[in-house]
CSV table of C-alpha atoms in Angstrom, one decimal:
chain,number,residue,atom,x,y,z
W,1,MET,CA,-19.8,0.7,6.9
W,2,LYS,CA,-21.5,2.1,3.8
W,3,LEU,CA,-19.8,2.7,0.4
W,4,ALA,CA,-19.9,6.0,-1.4
W,5,MET,CA,-18.2,7.5,-4.5
W,6,GLN,CA,-17.7,11.0,-5.9
W,7,ILE,CA,-18.9,11.9,-9.4
W,8,GLY,CA,-16.8,14.4,-11.3
W,9,TYR,CA,-18.0,17.7,-12.8
W,10,SER,CA,-16.5,17.6,-16.3
W,11,GLY,CA,-19.8,16.7,-18.0
W,12,GLY,CA,-20.8,13.5,-19.5
W,13,PHE,CA,-24.1,13.1,-17.7
W,14,GLU,CA,-25.2,9.9,-19.6
W,15,GLU,CA,-21.9,8.2,-18.8
W,16,SER,CA,-22.1,9.2,-15.1
W,17,VAL,CA,-25.7,7.8,-14.9
W,18,ALA,CA,-24.6,4.6,-16.5
W,19,GLN,CA,-21.8,4.2,-14.0
W,20,VAL,CA,-24.0,4.9,-11.1
W,21,GLN,CA,-26.7,2.5,-12.3
W,22,ALA,CA,-24.1,-0.3,-12.6
W,23,LEU,CA,-22.5,0.4,-9.2
W,24,GLU,CA,-25.9,0.8,-7.5
W,25,LYS,CA,-26.6,-2.8,-8.5
W,26,ALA,CA,-23.2,-3.8,-7.1
W,27,GLY,CA,-23.9,-2.3,-3.7
W,28,MET,CA,-23.0,1.4,-3.8
W,29,ASP,CA,-24.9,3.2,-1.1
W,30,ILE,CA,-24.2,6.9,-1.8
W,31,VAL,CA,-23.0,9.0,-4.8
W,32,TYR,CA,-21.8,12.6,-4.3
W,33,VAL,CA,-22.3,15.0,-7.2
W,34,ALA,CA,-19.7,17.7,-7.4
W,35,GLU,CA,-20.2,21.3,-8.3
W,36,ALA,CA,-17.3,23.7,-8.9
W,37,TYR,CA,-17.4,25.9,-11.9
W,38,GLY,CA,-18.6,23.5,-14.6
W,39,TYR,CA,-22.2,22.4,-14.8
W,40,ASP,CA,-24.4,22.8,-11.8
W,41,GLY,CA,-24.7,19.8,-9.5
W,42,VAL,CA,-28.4,19.8,-9.1
W,43,SER,CA,-29.1,19.0,-12.8
W,44,LEU,CA,-27.3,15.7,-12.5
W,45,MET,CA,-28.8,15.0,-9.1
W,46,GLY,CA,-32.3,15.2,-10.7
W,47,TYR,CA,-31.2,13.1,-13.6
W,48,LEU,CA,-29.9,10.4,-11.2
W,49,ALA,CA,-33.1,10.5,-9.2
W,50,ALA,CA,-35.0,9.6,-12.3
W,51,LYS,CA,-32.6,6.8,-13.4
W,52,THR,CA,-31.8,5.0,-10.1
W,53,GLU,CA,-33.7,3.2,-7.4
W,54,THR,CA,-31.8,2.8,-4.2
W,55,VAL,CA,-28.6,4.8,-4.1
W,56,GLN,CA,-28.6,8.0,-2.1
W,57,ILE,CA,-28.0,11.1,-4.1
W,58,ALA,CA,-25.8,13.7,-2.4
W,59,ALA,CA,-24.6,17.1,-3.3
W,60,GLY,CA,-20.9,17.0,-2.9
W,61,ILE,CA,-21.0,19.9,-2.4
W,62,LEU,CA,-23.2,22.9,-3.1
W,63,PRO,CA,-21.2,26.1,-2.3
W,64,ILE,CA,-23.1,28.1,0.4
W,65,TYR,CA,-22.5,31.4,-1.3
W,66,THR,CA,-24.2,30.6,-4.6
W,67,ARG,CA,-27.8,30.1,-3.4
W,68,THR,CA,-29.9,31.6,-0.7
W,69,PRO,CA,-30.5,29.4,2.4
W,70,THR,CA,-34.2,28.9,1.5
W,71,LEU,CA,-33.3,28.0,-2.1
W,72,LEU,CA,-30.8,25.3,-0.8
W,73,ALA,CA,-33.7,24.0,1.3
W,74,MET,CA,-36.1,24.0,-1.6
W,75,THR,CA,-33.6,22.4,-3.9
W,76,ALA,CA,-32.9,19.5,-1.5
W,77,ALA,CA,-36.6,19.0,-0.9
W,78,GLY,CA,-37.2,18.9,-4.7
W,79,VAL,CA,-34.5,16.2,-5.2
W,80,ASP,CA,-35.8,14.3,-2.2
W,81,GLU,CA,-39.3,14.3,-3.8
W,82,LEU,CA,-37.9,13.1,-7.1
W,83,SER,CA,-35.8,10.4,-5.5
W,84,LYS,CA,-38.4,9.3,-3.1
W,85,GLY,CA,-36.4,10.2,0.0
W,86,ARG,CA,-32.8,9.6,-1.2
W,87,CYS,CA,-31.4,13.1,-1.1
W,88,ILE,CA,-28.5,14.3,1.0
W,89,LEU,CA,-27.7,18.0,1.1
W,90,GLY,CA,-24.0,18.5,1.0
W,91,LEU,CA,-22.7,22.0,1.8
W,92,GLY,CA,-19.4,23.6,1.8
W,93,ALA,CA,-17.7,27.0,1.5
W,94,SER,CA,-15.6,26.2,-1.6
W,95,GLY,CA,-12.8,28.8,-1.8
W,96,PRO,CA,-12.3,32.5,-2.5
W,97,GLN,CA,-10.9,31.8,-6.0
W,98,VAL,CA,-14.2,30.3,-7.1
W,99,ILE,CA,-16.6,32.3,-5.0
W,100,GLU,CA,-15.2,35.7,-5.7
W,101,GLY,CA,-13.7,34.9,-9.1
W,102,PHE,CA,-16.5,33.0,-10.8
W,103,HIS,CA,-19.5,34.1,-8.8
W,104,GLY,CA,-18.5,37.7,-7.8
W,105,VAL,CA,-19.7,37.2,-4.2
W,106,PRO,CA,-17.6,38.1,-1.1
W,107,TYR,CA,-16.1,35.1,0.6
W,108,ASP,CA,-16.8,35.9,4.2
W,109,ALA,CA,-17.8,34.2,7.5
W,110,PRO,CA,-18.1,30.6,6.2
W,111,VAL,CA,-18.6,29.0,9.6
W,112,GLY,CA,-21.3,31.4,10.8
W,113,ARG,CA,-23.1,31.3,7.4
W,114,THR,CA,-23.1,27.5,7.3
W,115,ARG,CA,-24.5,27.3,10.8
W,116,GLU,CA,-27.4,29.7,9.9
W,117,ILE,CA,-28.1,27.9,6.6
W,118,VAL,CA,-28.4,24.6,8.5
W,119,GLU,CA,-30.9,26.2,10.9
W,120,ILE,CA,-32.9,27.7,8.1
W,121,CYS,CA,-33.0,24.5,6.0
W,122,ARG,CA,-34.3,22.5,8.9
W,123,GLN,CA,-37.0,25.1,9.7
W,124,VAL,CA,-38.1,25.1,6.0
W,125,TRP,CA,-38.4,21.3,5.9
W,126,ALA,CA,-40.1,21.0,9.2
W,127,ARG,CA,-42.9,23.2,7.9
W,128,LYS,CA,-44.3,23.8,11.3
W,129,GLU,CA,-44.6,27.6,10.9
W,130,PRO,CA,-43.6,30.4,8.5
W,131,VAL,CA,-39.9,30.8,8.3
W,132,VAL,CA,-38.5,33.5,10.6
W,133,HIS,CA,-34.7,33.8,11.2
W,134,ASP,CA,-32.9,36.8,12.8
W,135,GLY,CA,-29.3,35.9,12.4
W,136,ARG,CA,-26.1,37.8,12.0
W,137,TYR,CA,-25.8,36.9,8.3
W,138,TYR,CA,-29.4,36.1,7.2
W,139,GLN,CA,-32.6,37.7,8.2
W,140,LEU,CA,-36.0,36.3,7.1
W,141,PRO,CA,-38.0,38.3,6.4
W,142,LEU,CA,-35.6,41.0,5.4
W,143,PRO,CA,-35.9,44.0,7.8
W,144,GLU,CA,-37.6,47.1,6.6
W,145,ASP,CA,-34.4,49.1,6.7
W,146,LYS,CA,-32.7,46.7,4.3
W,147,GLY,CA,-35.4,46.4,1.7
W,148,THR,CA,-38.9,47.6,0.8
W,149,GLY,CA,-40.4,46.5,4.1
W,150,LEU,CA,-43.0,44.3,2.2
W,151,GLY,CA,-41.4,41.0,3.1
W,152,LYS,CA,-43.5,38.6,5.2
W,153,PRO,CA,-42.8,35.2,6.8
W,154,LEU,CA,-43.7,32.4,4.5
W,155,LYS,CA,-44.0,28.6,4.7
W,156,ILE,CA,-42.9,26.4,1.8
W,157,ILE,CA,-46.0,25.7,-0.3
W,158,THR,CA,-45.2,22.1,-1.0
W,159,LYS,CA,-44.8,19.5,1.7
W,160,PRO,CA,-41.3,18.0,1.8
W,161,PRO,CA,-41.4,14.2,2.0
W,162,ARG,CA,-39.0,14.2,4.9
W,163,PRO,CA,-38.7,16.9,7.6
W,164,ASN,CA,-35.1,16.0,8.2
W,165,ILE,CA,-33.1,15.7,5.0
W,166,PRO,CA,-29.5,14.7,6.0
W,167,ILE,CA,-27.0,17.5,5.8
W,168,HIS,CA,-23.3,16.7,5.2
W,169,ILE,CA,-20.7,19.5,5.5
W,170,ALA,CA,-17.3,19.7,3.9
W,171,ALA,CA,-15.0,21.2,6.6
W,172,LEU,CA,-11.3,21.4,7.3
W,173,GLY,CA,-10.5,24.3,9.7
W,174,PRO,CA,-10.8,23.9,13.5
W,175,LYS,CA,-13.9,26.1,13.9
W,176,ASN,CA,-15.7,24.7,10.9
W,177,VAL,CA,-15.0,21.1,12.0
W,178,ALA,CA,-16.2,21.8,15.5
W,179,MET,CA,-19.4,23.4,14.1
W,180,THR,CA,-19.9,20.4,11.8
W,181,ALA,CA,-19.6,18.0,14.7
W,182,GLU,CA,-22.2,20.0,16.5
W,183,VAL,CA,-24.9,20.4,13.8
W,184,ALA,CA,-24.4,18.1,10.8
W,185,ASP,CA,-25.5,14.6,9.9
W,186,GLY,CA,-22.2,13.9,8.1
W,187,TRP,CA,-18.7,15.3,7.8
W,188,LEU,CA,-16.9,15.4,4.5
W,189,PRO,CA,-13.1,16.0,5.0
W,190,ILE,CA,-10.8,16.0,2.1
W,191,LEU,CA,-7.2,14.6,2.0
W,192,TYR,CA,-8.2,12.5,5.0
W,193,HIS,CA,-5.4,10.5,6.6
W,194,PRO,CA,-6.8,7.8,8.9
W,195,ASP,CA,-3.7,7.6,11.1
W,196,ARG,CA,-3.2,11.3,11.6
W,197,ALA,CA,-6.8,12.6,11.6
W,198,ALA,CA,-7.2,12.3,15.3
W,199,ASP,CA,-4.1,14.4,15.9
W,200,VAL,CA,-5.4,17.1,13.5
W,201,TRP,CA,-9.1,17.1,14.2
W,202,GLY,CA,-9.7,15.1,17.3
W,203,ALA,CA,-10.0,18.1,19.7
W,204,ASP,CA,-12.2,20.0,17.3
W,205,LEU,CA,-14.6,17.1,16.8
W,206,ALA,CA,-14.8,16.6,20.6
W,207,VAL,CA,-15.7,20.3,21.1
W,208,GLY,CA,-18.5,20.1,18.6
W,209,ALA,CA,-19.8,16.7,19.8
W,210,ALA,CA,-20.1,18.0,23.4
W,211,LYS,CA,-22.6,20.6,22.1
W,212,ARG,CA,-24.5,18.2,19.8
W,213,ASP,CA,-28.2,17.6,20.2
W,214,ALA,CA,-28.7,14.0,21.0
W,215,GLY,CA,-31.7,13.9,18.6
W,216,LEU,CA,-29.3,14.2,15.7
W,217,GLY,CA,-27.8,10.8,16.4
W,218,THR,CA,-24.2,9.9,15.5
W,219,MET,CA,-22.5,12.0,12.8
W,220,ASP,CA,-21.3,10.1,9.8
W,221,VAL,CA,-17.7,10.5,8.7
W,222,ILE,CA,-17.2,10.1,4.9
W,223,ALA,CA,-13.6,9.5,3.7
W,224,GLY,CA,-11.5,7.1,1.6
W,225,GLY,CA,-9.5,7.1,-1.6
W,226,LEU,CA,-8.6,5.4,-4.8
W,227,LEU,CA,-9.7,1.7,-4.9
W,228,ALA,CA,-8.0,-1.1,-6.7
W,229,VAL,CA,-7.4,-4.7,-5.7
W,230,GLY,CA,-4.9,-7.2,-7.1
W,231,GLU,CA,-1.5,-7.7,-8.4
W,232,GLY,CA,0.1,-4.4,-9.4
W,233,ALA,CA,-2.7,-2.3,-7.9
W,234,GLU,CA,-0.1,-0.2,-6.0
W,235,ALA,CA,0.6,1.7,-9.2
W,236,VAL,CA,-2.9,3.1,-9.1
W,237,ARG,CA,-1.9,5.3,-6.1
W,238,ASP,CA,0.0,7.6,-8.4
W,239,PHE,CA,-3.3,8.6,-10.0
W,240,ALA,CA,-3.9,10.7,-7.0
W,241,ARG,CA,-0.8,12.8,-7.4
W,242,PRO,CA,-2.3,15.5,-9.7
W,243,MET,CA,-5.3,16.0,-7.4
W,244,VAL,CA,-3.2,16.2,-4.3
W,245,ALA,CA,-0.8,18.7,-6.0
W,246,LEU,CA,-3.7,20.8,-7.2
W,247,TYR,CA,-5.2,21.2,-3.7
W,248,VAL,CA,-2.0,21.4,-1.8
W,249,GLY,CA,-0.2,23.5,-4.4
W,250,GLY,CA,-2.7,25.5,-6.3
W,251,MET,CA,-6.0,25.8,-4.5
W,252,GLY,CA,-5.6,29.3,-3.2
W,253,ALA,CA,-2.9,31.9,-2.8
W,254,ARG,CA,0.6,31.2,-1.4
W,255,ASP,CA,-0.3,32.6,2.0
W,256,LYS,CA,-3.9,31.3,2.1
W,257,ASN,CA,-4.4,27.7,1.1
W,258,PHE,CA,-6.6,25.6,3.5
W,259,TYR,CA,-5.3,22.3,2.0
W,260,ASN,CA,-1.7,23.3,2.2
W,261,ASN,CA,-2.2,24.1,5.9
W,262,LEU,CA,-3.8,20.7,6.4
W,263,PHE,CA,-0.8,19.0,4.7
W,264,GLN,CA,1.5,20.9,7.1
W,265,ARG,CA,-0.6,19.8,10.1
W,266,TYR,CA,-0.2,16.2,9.0
W,267,GLY,CA,3.5,16.7,9.4
W,268,TYR,CA,4.5,17.3,5.7
W,269,GLU,CA,5.8,20.8,6.2
W,270,ASP,CA,8.7,20.6,3.7
W,271,ALA,CA,6.6,18.7,1.1
W,272,ALA,CA,3.8,21.2,1.4
W,273,ALA,CA,6.2,24.1,0.7
W,274,GLU,CA,7.8,22.3,-2.2
W,275,ILE,CA,4.6,21.3,-3.8
W,276,GLN,CA,3.2,24.8,-3.6
W,277,ASN,CA,6.3,26.5,-4.9
W,278,LEU,CA,6.4,24.2,-7.9
W,279,TYR,CA,2.7,24.4,-8.6
W,280,LEU,CA,2.6,28.2,-8.4
W,281,ASP,CA,5.6,28.4,-10.7
W,282,GLY,CA,3.7,26.5,-13.3
W,283,LYS,CA,5.6,23.2,-12.8
W,284,LYS,CA,2.5,21.0,-12.2
W,285,GLN,CA,4.1,17.7,-13.1
W,286,GLU,CA,7.0,18.4,-10.8
W,287,ALA,CA,4.6,19.3,-8.1
W,288,ALA,CA,2.7,16.1,-8.5
W,289,ALA,CA,6.0,14.1,-8.4
W,290,ALA,CA,6.8,15.8,-5.1
W,291,VAL,CA,3.8,14.4,-3.3
W,292,PRO,CA,5.2,12.0,-0.7
W,293,GLU,CA,4.9,8.3,-1.5
W,294,SER,CA,4.0,7.6,2.1
W,295,PHE,CA,0.9,9.9,1.9
W,296,LEU,CA,-0.3,8.2,-1.3
W,297,ALA,CA,0.0,4.7,0.3
W,298,GLU,CA,-1.5,5.6,3.6
W,299,THR,CA,-4.5,7.3,2.1
W,300,SER,CA,-5.3,4.9,-0.7
W,301,LEU,CA,-7.2,1.6,-1.0
W,302,ALA,CA,-5.0,0.3,-3.7
W,303,GLY,CA,-3.0,-2.9,-3.3
W,304,ASP,CA,-3.4,-6.6,-2.8
W,305,GLU,CA,-6.4,-7.9,-0.9
W,306,GLY,CA,-4.7,-8.0,2.4
W,307,PHE,CA,-3.5,-4.4,2.1
W,308,VAL,CA,-6.9,-3.1,1.1
W,309,ARG,CA,-8.7,-4.9,3.9
W,310,ASP,CA,-6.2,-3.6,6.4
W,311,GLN,CA,-6.8,-0.1,5.0
W,312,ILE,CA,-10.5,-0.4,5.4
W,313,GLN,CA,-10.0,-1.4,9.0
W,314,ARG,CA,-7.8,1.6,9.6
W,315,TYR,CA,-10.4,3.9,8.2
W,316,ALA,CA,-13.1,2.3,10.3
W,317,ASP,CA,-10.9,2.5,13.4
W,318,SER,CA,-10.4,6.2,12.8
W,319,GLY,CA,-14.1,6.8,12.9
W,320,VAL,CA,-15.1,6.6,9.2
W,321,THR,CA,-18.6,5.3,8.7
W,322,VAL,CA,-18.9,5.8,5.0
W,323,LEU,CA,-16.0,4.6,2.8
W,324,ASN,CA,-15.7,7.1,-0.1
W,325,VAL,CA,-14.0,5.3,-2.9
W,326,THR,CA,-12.9,5.9,-6.5
W,327,PRO,CA,-13.0,2.4,-8.1
W,328,ILE,CA,-10.3,1.9,-10.8
W,329,ALA,CA,-10.7,-0.8,-13.3
W,330,ASN,CA,-10.4,-1.4,-17.0
W,331,ASP,CA,-14.2,-1.0,-17.7
W,332,LEU,CA,-17.5,-0.5,-15.9
W,333,ASP,CA,-18.0,-4.2,-15.4
W,334,GLY,CA,-14.7,-4.3,-13.6
W,335,GLN,CA,-15.7,-1.4,-11.4
W,336,ALA,CA,-18.9,-3.1,-10.5
W,337,ARG,CA,-17.1,-6.3,-9.6
W,338,LEU,CA,-14.7,-4.3,-7.4
W,339,ILE,CA,-17.5,-2.6,-5.6
W,340,GLU,CA,-19.3,-5.9,-5.1
W,341,LYS,CA,-16.2,-7.4,-3.6
W,342,VAL,CA,-15.5,-4.5,-1.2
W,343,LYS,CA,-19.2,-4.3,-0.3
W,344,GLY,CA,-18.8,-7.9,1.0
W,345,TRP,CA,-15.9,-6.9,3.1
W,346,VAL,CA,-17.5,-3.8,4.7
W,347,GLY,CA,-20.9,-5.5,5.3
């Protein structure tokens, strides 16, 4: 099992790089660079490529609507060149609030668009022939009746260092999860519950896996939670309350919230409704307090050594291959010691 962590998007590039450098030495395998509506993710990915040596640098995630498919491919190839083959292209649909509100782009057909983007990216990187794609959502070159008629098939000028850069996809809904299991190198679920994941996603994963090209190998599953080990570490679980409340309560409209639907599918129907009502009424602290204690405990890696090791095993048993953690300690040295300890447990 590999270790990964998510980097926030609130700025502080130098602090983020210093953290990654320290945790890289302690055994961190992958860092995911977020992009929402702050700074772009690629700037920090490039900075990390210059300042690190072994850690894989992943987009976590680049929204599919904010760039053309070929630009996504070019960007990943550029970071892969900078990092000497350490890039992972993380893709996701984000949500209509961000895509339509901040970018002014229609939020439509996320599953179909993602599938076509994956196909186009792999064609660009393979560099076997000029890129031609006649899909429902993307046509390369653009047909004459949709443009000037002057477009022609092109091949990326530079030669990507790897013809198959790993693609990880953030997916929650049934069709999106099935598509991810079919075409992606890795799956990035959010609010992952190791004991209930199979009930929610098992059938969808099986549908996609049945169509998967054997040449892709086994799909990685990337999930985890807050990490703290030792006496009193259980208190760290409460740090997740605001994030869970944000997603379950406020990430979308009352009748269209993917994360609220997921919480309901986990069996937390009453809590999902309460959290959303409180959050949308502006009572964010009350919404956070309404997040069930059981969910926080069962999705965290915060407790004494025995608890954390048992949790790691539960994640592994559920199919997780990359443990995505948020190390909580008093300082950076403490975070590094924590990662070194857990790295020893997961191999």
